[in-house]
Every structure is written in C-alpha cells, then in structure tokens.
Amino acid sequence: MTERPRKSTRAVNRRSAPGVVAHGEGPVTRAVVLDAALEIIDRDGVDGLSMRRLAEAVGRDPMVIYRHVPNKAAVLDGVAEIVFAELSVDTTGTDWAAGLRELARDFRRLALEHPRVVPLLVTRPLATPLGSRPRAVVRPLEDILELLTRAGFSGADALHIYRALFGFLYGHVLNELQEIVERPEETDEVLRLGLYRLPIDEFPRVRELAPVLAAYDGEQELERGLDILLTGLTATLPGPAR
C-alpha cells in the first residue's frame, strides 16, 4: 500500500506562529503552555511533566503558568485536546466508509507521532462528562454523527458505529505501541519474540503463530481491522448500503 503524504501537525504550526516564543520571550498564552507540555511529554512521558518543569520550559515563574492552567490535570486535558484537534472528518463526503478509514489513518499517524500522549487520548476524555470535555475532543463525535446521518444511518446506529470505531482504534494503537521484539537480530521467530519462555504444551497456539506474530505490521493490521469492522457494520446495520 502507498503511504499517503503526512499532514503537518498543528503543534508544528503553533511553534512557527508569530508571538509563540518560549524561554521567557514573548507573551505566554494557554497555547504556549500546552505546546511546551506536549514537548515535555513527547520527550519524557507523562511522569516527566510537572508544573515546575513546565514553568522552566516556558521560562516563567510557576505562578504565570497557573494563570492559564489551574493544575496538572488541566494541563493533561489540554494536551489531549490539542492532539485531538488534529483529527478532521469531511462531513460532506459521499463515501462514509472511506471517510472513517481516513480518520482512522490520521488517528494512527498522531499516535505514532506522539506515542507517550496516547494514554491521555484514551483515558483523559473518559474521566470527564461528555458536555464538559473540550470542544476539540467532542468534535470527532459530532462530525462522525453528521457524516453517518447524512449517509442514511439513524442517529443511534451512527453512535454505535462511532463507539465501535474508536474502541477499535484505541485498542489498535495501544497494541501497536506495545509490540516489543526481544531480540531483533534473531531470525528464528520463537527466539525473536522470547516465546521459548512459554511451555509449548500450555501455549501451543501462540507458539504456532510465532511467524505471524513476528511479522506484525501496524499499518496492515489497521487496514485489516478496518476491513473487518466496516464490512461487519455494513452487513448488520440498516443504512445506505442495504
């Protein structure tokens, strides 16, 4: 499959925007603070983020940071917000399945660009009532509902499709990011994955699938999973395809 050109991220655009200068230069805004937080998490993970380190990254006294984000939880919510803001859905598209597939590819791209932010994307929105979430976090839901109802699905079925899609995407990116090869230099798949530690009489199926497990390809897994998901949705839900 040909990889389509990667989109420029909004984080990059913010860094190049006039007036967005860290290290004590220029105005401090919420966008500047969240951009610095995203950089820290990308580099050091969520555990590496503190309000003190964030203030140092922005080049200001911590009290300046608190004017824009009241606490670390708000910073984490904001980081999830600015990454979710990268997702877009063409609500006027005539091929709903193609639109969802494009969204899924974008979500995976963002996850690979910001792997240490993925736990926030999966968990932070769920910790907040739907109506209290940032608009950028709710926007994909609204746009997918619009796309699917325009295509002829009922509102309830459109919501089922949204939940199935994002349930799959969350699981996929977490699984892909956790695929660890123990010995990359090995050509034997059992040794490569460390499966020799599993007794063959207890885990015969896993051992048998060693070549398939070792040949894991995140992009192909995403496309295959979408094939299964979208085909099943088309077959089971009353909508335009039926």
XYZ file of C-alpha atoms in Angstrom, residues 72-217:
146
model
C -1.539 19.405 36.195
C -4.834 17.656 35.439
C -5.890 20.650 33.357
C -2.568 20.500 31.525
C -3.084 16.826 30.677
C -6.608 17.544 29.464
C -5.246 20.377 27.352
C -2.554 18.204 25.773
C -5.176 15.626 24.797
C -7.255 18.484 23.416
C -4.572 19.881 21.106
C -3.757 16.442 19.720
C -7.432 15.606 19.159
C -7.726 18.937 17.344
C -5.557 17.406 14.593
C -8.354 14.997 13.655
C -10.794 16.076 10.989
C -13.736 14.478 9.213
C -15.161 15.559 5.863
C -18.820 15.604 6.822
C -19.868 16.245 3.226
C -18.173 13.125 1.860
C -20.360 10.713 -0.082
C -18.444 7.574 0.969
C -18.897 7.185 4.716
C -16.640 4.131 4.979
C -13.797 5.922 3.169
C -14.237 8.891 5.499
C -13.947 6.715 8.597
C -10.947 4.899 7.141
C -9.207 8.234 6.546
C -9.945 9.297 10.120
C -8.531 6.016 11.434
C -5.312 6.520 9.480
C -4.996 10.034 10.857
C -5.524 8.787 14.406
C -2.810 6.175 13.980
C -0.458 8.786 12.485
C -0.966 11.048 15.501
C -0.452 8.130 17.877
C 2.869 7.264 16.245
C 3.945 10.918 16.291
C 3.054 11.248 19.985
C 3.272 7.719 21.439
C 3.659 8.948 25.016
C 0.482 11.004 24.688
C -1.641 8.016 23.618
C -2.623 7.052 27.208
C -4.046 10.560 27.590
C -6.014 10.266 24.361
C -7.541 7.014 25.566
C -8.214 7.867 29.215
C -8.491 11.626 29.784
C -11.764 12.226 27.877
C -13.438 9.334 29.691
C -12.683 10.966 33.044
C -14.861 13.966 32.136
C -18.618 14.150 31.407
C -19.258 14.484 27.684
C -20.614 18.033 27.889
C -17.627 19.208 29.945
C -14.971 17.960 27.537
C -13.070 20.429 25.333
C -14.796 21.069 22.039
C -11.853 19.656 20.081
C -12.329 16.335 21.897
C -16.068 16.210 21.153
C -15.701 17.423 17.555
C -14.862 13.987 16.041
C -18.048 12.584 17.588
C -20.181 15.389 16.162
C -18.570 15.162 12.727
C -18.880 11.377 12.512
C -22.533 11.563 13.531
C -23.079 14.198 10.843
C -21.291 12.115 8.190
C -23.229 8.957 9.018
C -26.664 10.505 9.369
C -26.138 12.250 6.030
C -25.326 8.813 4.623
C -28.649 7.453 5.845
C -27.908 5.849 9.225
C -30.125 6.572 12.188
C -28.645 8.647 14.999
C -28.481 5.623 17.296
C -26.744 3.469 14.679
C -24.314 6.293 13.890
C -23.404 6.373 17.581
C -22.877 2.598 17.576
C -20.507 2.988 14.629
C -18.571 5.779 16.377
C -18.157 3.700 19.524
C -17.101 0.611 17.590
C -14.589 2.594 15.540
C -12.912 4.349 18.445
C -12.979 1.238 20.590
C -11.059 -0.487 17.816
C -8.670 2.452 17.297
C -7.809 2.785 20.980
C -7.088 -0.916 21.211
C -5.112 -0.928 17.981
C -2.738 1.921 18.822
C -2.135 0.631 22.343
C -1.379 -2.804 20.939
C 0.893 -1.467 18.201
C 2.888 0.719 20.567
C 3.382 -2.181 22.960
C 4.660 -4.650 20.371
C 8.145 -5.378 21.714
C 10.643 -7.595 19.964
C 13.047 -9.120 22.448
C 15.875 -9.998 20.070
C 15.571 -8.091 16.775
C 18.726 -9.681 15.371
C 17.315 -13.216 15.630
C 15.891 -14.887 12.524
C 14.072 -17.600 14.486
C 10.659 -16.164 15.396
C 10.356 -18.041 18.694
C 13.675 -16.633 19.908
C 12.936 -13.233 18.401
C 9.770 -12.819 20.486
C 11.016 -14.626 23.577
C 8.312 -17.285 23.166
C 10.700 -20.003 24.255
C 9.765 -18.994 27.805
C 6.211 -20.265 27.266
C 5.798 -24.038 27.739
C 4.733 -25.440 24.375
C 2.236 -27.822 25.978
C 0.447 -24.874 27.634
C 0.633 -22.356 24.782
C 0.663 -24.379 21.551
C -1.435 -21.901 19.561
C 0.699 -18.909 20.491
C 3.904 -20.796 19.660
C 2.413 -21.986 16.384
C 1.660 -18.399 15.333
C 5.208 -17.171 16.031
C 5.905 -16.324 12.347
C 2.694 -14.285 12.109
C 3.355 -12.526 15.409
C 6.914 -11.685 14.355
C 5.713 -10.245 11.053
C 3.500 -7.663 12.795
C 2.888 -4.602 10.621
